[in-house]
Amino acid sequence: MAIEILSIGNELLSGFTINSNAAVIAQKLLPQGFSIDRVTLLPDDPLPLKAGIEEALKRASFIITTGDDLTREIVAEIFETPLVYDETVAADLMQRFTPNLPTLKDQAMVPKGAHVLLNPIGTAPGFILGNRLIVLPGVPAQMEALLDPVIPFLHKHCPRKHYVKSLYFCQLSEQTVDPLLRTLEKENPGIQIGICPSYGFLSVYIHAKDPQELDPI
């Protein structure tokens, strides 16, 4: 049950924009028991974008994309479903913006049969298609706002890959803590440990497929 992120945008490939969306998604899913198996960058170009999504659909069970409106059109083409006007999206946009929003009709178009994720702070909705393709906006704040409904969807359709216990250490260096963590891994072969240093503290994530492996830790 592999989960892959497709980060879409020429600005990502050029290096002008850091791919923060992939990092945020991985960080949010990790405590929920889901790890990302692959992150792929794709351009805002219809042909390679379509090929990239089709390849991901062959190798991953669940795909999360972040990008612009072109993704919506390409995905509809791949799934051979038309774009239809969604009254719920339109009503939400009219309530939050104005009935005269120039892009209202376009933004309210979603692939037929998709489960719509309303965007609470922007105009482009997200959606889930085929119970495996999750399409989110590329704007980081909007993408993050739509992650909350994605998590219960994954819990329903994707078996939990692991269990996680989080530990936080203040005023300790990575060099001090890391040898102790490696010893802990050797003594408990059913766990894996990741360490993330930040300014002033260390975040330690302990993974196990069996929650009982985490009990003595």
Protein backbone atom coordinates (compact mmCIF):
# COMPACT_ATOMS: atom_id res chain seq x y z
CA MET A 1 0.00 0.00 0.00
CA ALA A 2 2.48 2.62 -1.19
CA ILE A 3 1.70 6.33 -0.88
CA GLU A 4 3.31 8.69 -3.38
CA ILE A 5 3.34 12.48 -3.54
CA LEU A 6 3.34 14.19 -6.94
CA SER A 7 4.53 17.78 -6.57
CA ILE A 8 3.64 19.65 -9.74
CA GLY A 9 5.10 22.94 -10.92
CA ASN A 10 7.88 24.34 -13.09
CA GLU A 11 8.95 26.57 -10.20
CA LEU A 12 9.81 23.45 -8.18
CA LEU A 13 11.90 21.92 -10.95
CA SER A 14 13.75 25.19 -11.56
CA GLY A 15 14.69 25.47 -7.90
CA PHE A 16 13.06 28.86 -7.45
CA THR A 17 10.54 27.38 -5.00
CA ILE A 18 11.29 24.88 -2.24
CA ASN A 19 9.00 21.84 -2.21
CA SER A 20 7.53 22.57 1.22
CA ASN A 21 4.22 20.87 0.39
CA ALA A 22 5.76 17.39 0.30
CA ALA A 23 7.47 17.97 3.64
CA VAL A 24 4.26 19.18 5.29
CA ILE A 25 2.24 16.23 3.96
CA ALA A 26 4.84 13.71 5.16
CA GLN A 27 5.05 15.37 8.59
CA LYS A 28 1.26 15.38 9.00
CA LEU A 29 0.78 11.78 7.91
CA LEU A 30 3.66 10.30 9.90
CA PRO A 31 2.00 10.54 13.36
CA GLN A 32 -1.13 9.03 11.84
CA GLY A 33 0.75 5.86 10.90
CA PHE A 34 1.33 6.61 7.21
CA SER A 35 4.74 7.08 5.61
CA ILE A 36 5.49 8.42 2.14
CA ASP A 37 7.21 5.92 -0.15
CA ARG A 38 8.11 8.32 -2.94
CA VAL A 39 8.06 12.02 -3.90
CA THR A 40 8.06 12.89 -7.61
CA LEU A 41 8.40 16.32 -9.22
CA LEU A 42 6.47 16.93 -12.44
CA PRO A 43 6.31 19.99 -14.74
CA ASP A 44 3.34 22.15 -15.73
CA ASP A 45 3.37 20.55 -19.16
CA PRO A 46 0.40 18.40 -20.28
CA LEU A 47 2.30 15.53 -21.92
CA PRO A 48 4.94 14.78 -19.25
CA LEU A 49 2.41 15.56 -16.53
CA LYS A 50 -0.04 13.00 -17.89
CA ALA A 51 2.72 10.42 -18.33
CA GLY A 52 3.96 11.04 -14.79
CA ILE A 53 0.53 10.61 -13.22
CA GLU A 54 -0.14 7.45 -15.23
CA GLU A 55 3.20 5.96 -14.12
CA ALA A 56 2.45 6.80 -10.48
CA LEU A 57 -0.96 5.14 -10.73
CA LYS A 58 0.78 1.92 -11.80
CA ARG A 59 3.21 1.79 -8.88
CA ALA A 60 1.40 3.44 -5.94
CA SER A 61 -1.82 2.55 -4.16
CA PHE A 62 -2.54 6.13 -3.14
CA ILE A 63 -1.33 9.33 -4.76
CA ILE A 64 -1.43 12.88 -3.39
CA THR A 65 -0.89 15.64 -5.94
CA THR A 66 -0.28 19.33 -5.30
CA GLY A 67 -0.46 21.71 -8.24
CA ASP A 68 -2.57 24.04 -10.36
CA ASP A 69 -5.75 23.66 -12.40
CA LEU A 70 -3.96 21.80 -15.20
CA THR A 71 -3.80 18.75 -12.93
CA ARG A 72 -7.59 18.65 -12.73
CA GLU A 73 -7.91 18.51 -16.53
CA ILE A 74 -5.21 15.87 -16.96
CA VAL A 75 -6.67 13.68 -14.20
CA ALA A 76 -10.15 13.85 -15.76
CA GLU A 77 -8.64 12.77 -19.07
CA ILE A 78 -6.78 9.85 -17.49
CA PHE A 79 -9.90 8.61 -15.69
CA GLU A 80 -11.98 9.21 -18.83
CA THR A 81 -14.52 11.30 -16.95
CA PRO A 82 -15.83 14.77 -17.89
CA LEU A 83 -15.48 17.91 -15.83
CA VAL A 84 -18.87 18.92 -14.42
CA TYR A 85 -20.18 22.01 -12.65
CA ASP A 86 -20.43 21.32 -8.91
CA GLU A 87 -23.24 23.25 -7.23
CA THR A 88 -21.76 22.77 -3.76
CA VAL A 89 -18.44 24.29 -4.78
CA ALA A 90 -20.20 27.15 -6.57
CA ALA A 91 -22.40 27.91 -3.55
CA ASP A 92 -19.38 27.91 -1.25
CA LEU A 93 -17.48 30.30 -3.52
CA MET A 94 -20.46 32.65 -3.86
CA GLN A 95 -20.88 32.74 -0.09
CA ARG A 96 -17.22 33.47 0.65
CA PHE A 97 -16.40 35.72 -2.29
CA THR A 98 -19.03 37.17 -4.64
CA PRO A 99 -21.56 35.83 -7.15
CA ASN A 100 -19.65 37.84 -9.74
CA LEU A 101 -16.33 36.10 -9.14
CA PRO A 102 -14.82 35.94 -12.66
CA THR A 103 -13.39 32.45 -12.19
CA LEU A 104 -16.40 31.01 -10.33
CA LYS A 105 -17.66 28.79 -13.14
CA ASP A 106 -14.18 27.44 -13.91
CA GLN A 107 -13.27 26.82 -10.26
CA ALA A 108 -16.55 24.94 -9.70
CA MET A 109 -15.68 22.38 -12.41
CA VAL A 110 -14.56 19.01 -11.01
CA PRO A 111 -14.24 15.50 -12.48
CA LYS A 112 -17.55 13.68 -12.48
CA GLY A 113 -17.77 11.19 -9.62
CA ALA A 114 -15.05 12.85 -7.54
CA HIS A 115 -15.44 13.40 -3.80
CA VAL A 116 -14.99 17.15 -3.41
CA LEU A 117 -12.89 18.77 -0.67
CA LEU A 118 -14.02 22.36 -0.20
CA ASN A 119 -11.23 24.90 0.06
CA PRO A 120 -11.88 27.09 3.14
CA ILE A 121 -9.35 29.79 2.28
CA GLY A 122 -9.04 29.76 -1.51
CA THR A 123 -11.04 29.20 -4.68
CA ALA A 124 -9.68 25.92 -6.07
CA PRO A 125 -11.27 22.86 -4.39
CA GLY A 126 -9.48 19.60 -3.83
CA PHE A 127 -11.01 16.24 -4.66
CA ILE A 128 -10.52 12.49 -4.38
CA LEU A 129 -11.01 10.37 -7.47
CA GLY A 130 -11.25 6.61 -7.72
CA ASN A 131 -10.65 6.24 -3.98
CA ARG A 132 -6.90 6.53 -4.56
CA LEU A 133 -6.00 9.83 -6.23
CA ILE A 134 -6.06 12.87 -3.92
CA VAL A 135 -5.76 16.20 -5.76
CA LEU A 136 -4.91 19.26 -3.65
CA PRO A 137 -4.13 22.90 -4.50
CA GLY A 138 -0.51 23.89 -4.90
CA VAL A 139 -0.64 26.98 -2.68
CA PRO A 140 0.91 25.73 0.60
CA ALA A 141 -1.62 27.30 3.01
CA GLN A 142 -4.55 25.97 0.94
CA MET A 143 -2.99 22.54 0.57
CA GLU A 144 -2.48 22.27 4.32
CA ALA A 145 -6.06 23.37 5.01
CA LEU A 146 -7.34 20.42 2.95
CA LEU A 147 -5.14 17.78 4.61
CA ASP A 148 -7.50 17.30 7.57
CA PRO A 149 -10.22 15.47 5.57
CA VAL A 150 -7.54 13.45 3.75
CA ILE A 151 -6.38 11.76 6.97
CA PRO A 152 -9.73 10.05 7.80
CA PHE A 153 -9.98 9.01 4.15
CA LEU A 154 -6.62 7.24 4.41
CA HIS A 155 -7.59 5.61 7.71
CA LYS A 156 -10.69 4.22 5.99
CA HIS A 157 -9.09 2.99 2.78
CA CYS A 158 -5.40 2.43 3.54
CA PRO A 159 -4.15 -0.03 6.18
CA ARG A 160 -2.06 1.72 8.80
CA LYS A 161 1.58 1.13 7.88
CA HIS A 162 3.07 1.67 11.31
CA TYR A 163 2.58 3.12 14.76
CA VAL A 164 4.59 6.07 15.98
CA LYS A 165 5.74 7.35 19.34
CA SER A 166 7.18 10.87 19.42
CA LEU A 167 9.84 12.02 21.89
CA TYR A 168 11.25 15.54 22.28
CA PHE A 169 14.57 16.51 23.90
CA CYS A 170 15.68 20.01 24.85
CA GLN A 171 19.25 21.25 25.20
CA LEU A 172 20.74 17.96 24.04
CA SER A 173 22.83 17.58 20.88
CA GLU A 174 22.15 15.00 18.19
CA GLN A 175 25.63 13.56 18.79
CA THR A 176 24.69 12.86 22.41
CA VAL A 177 21.31 11.27 21.76
CA ASP A 178 21.97 9.35 18.53
CA PRO A 179 24.25 6.60 20.00
CA LEU A 180 21.63 5.86 22.65
CA LEU A 181 18.93 5.58 20.00
CA ARG A 182 21.01 3.15 17.91
CA THR A 183 21.50 0.98 21.00
CA LEU A 184 17.75 1.07 21.55
CA GLU A 185 17.21 -0.11 17.96
CA LYS A 186 19.57 -3.04 18.43
CA GLU A 187 17.82 -4.10 21.63
CA ASN A 188 14.39 -3.77 19.97
CA PRO A 189 14.65 -5.09 16.37
CA GLY A 190 10.94 -4.42 15.77
CA ILE A 191 11.39 -0.65 15.80
CA GLN A 192 12.96 2.00 13.59
CA ILE A 193 14.03 5.40 14.89
CA GLY A 194 14.29 8.72 13.08
CA ILE A 195 15.83 11.85 14.57
CA CYS A 196 15.12 15.41 13.40
CA PRO A 197 17.30 18.16 14.88
CA SER A 198 15.82 21.65 15.17
CA TYR A 199 16.98 24.82 16.83
CA GLY A 200 16.96 24.18 20.59
CA PHE A 201 15.44 20.69 20.57
CA LEU A 202 15.45 17.24 18.97
CA SER A 203 12.39 15.41 17.67
CA VAL A 204 12.64 11.62 17.77
CA TYR A 205 10.12 9.38 16.01
CA ILE A 206 9.96 5.68 16.87
CA HIS A 207 8.18 3.48 14.31
CA ALA A 208 6.80 -0.02 14.79
CA LYS A 209 4.40 -2.20 12.84
CA ASP A 210 3.10 -3.68 16.09
CA PRO A 211 1.97 -1.12 18.71
CA GLN A 212 3.09 -3.47 21.48
CA GLU A 213 6.71 -2.90 20.36
CA LEU A 214 6.33 0.70 21.58
CA ASP A 215 4.99 -0.12 25.04
CA PRO A 216 8.33 -0.55 26.83
CA ILE A 217 9.81 2.57 25.24
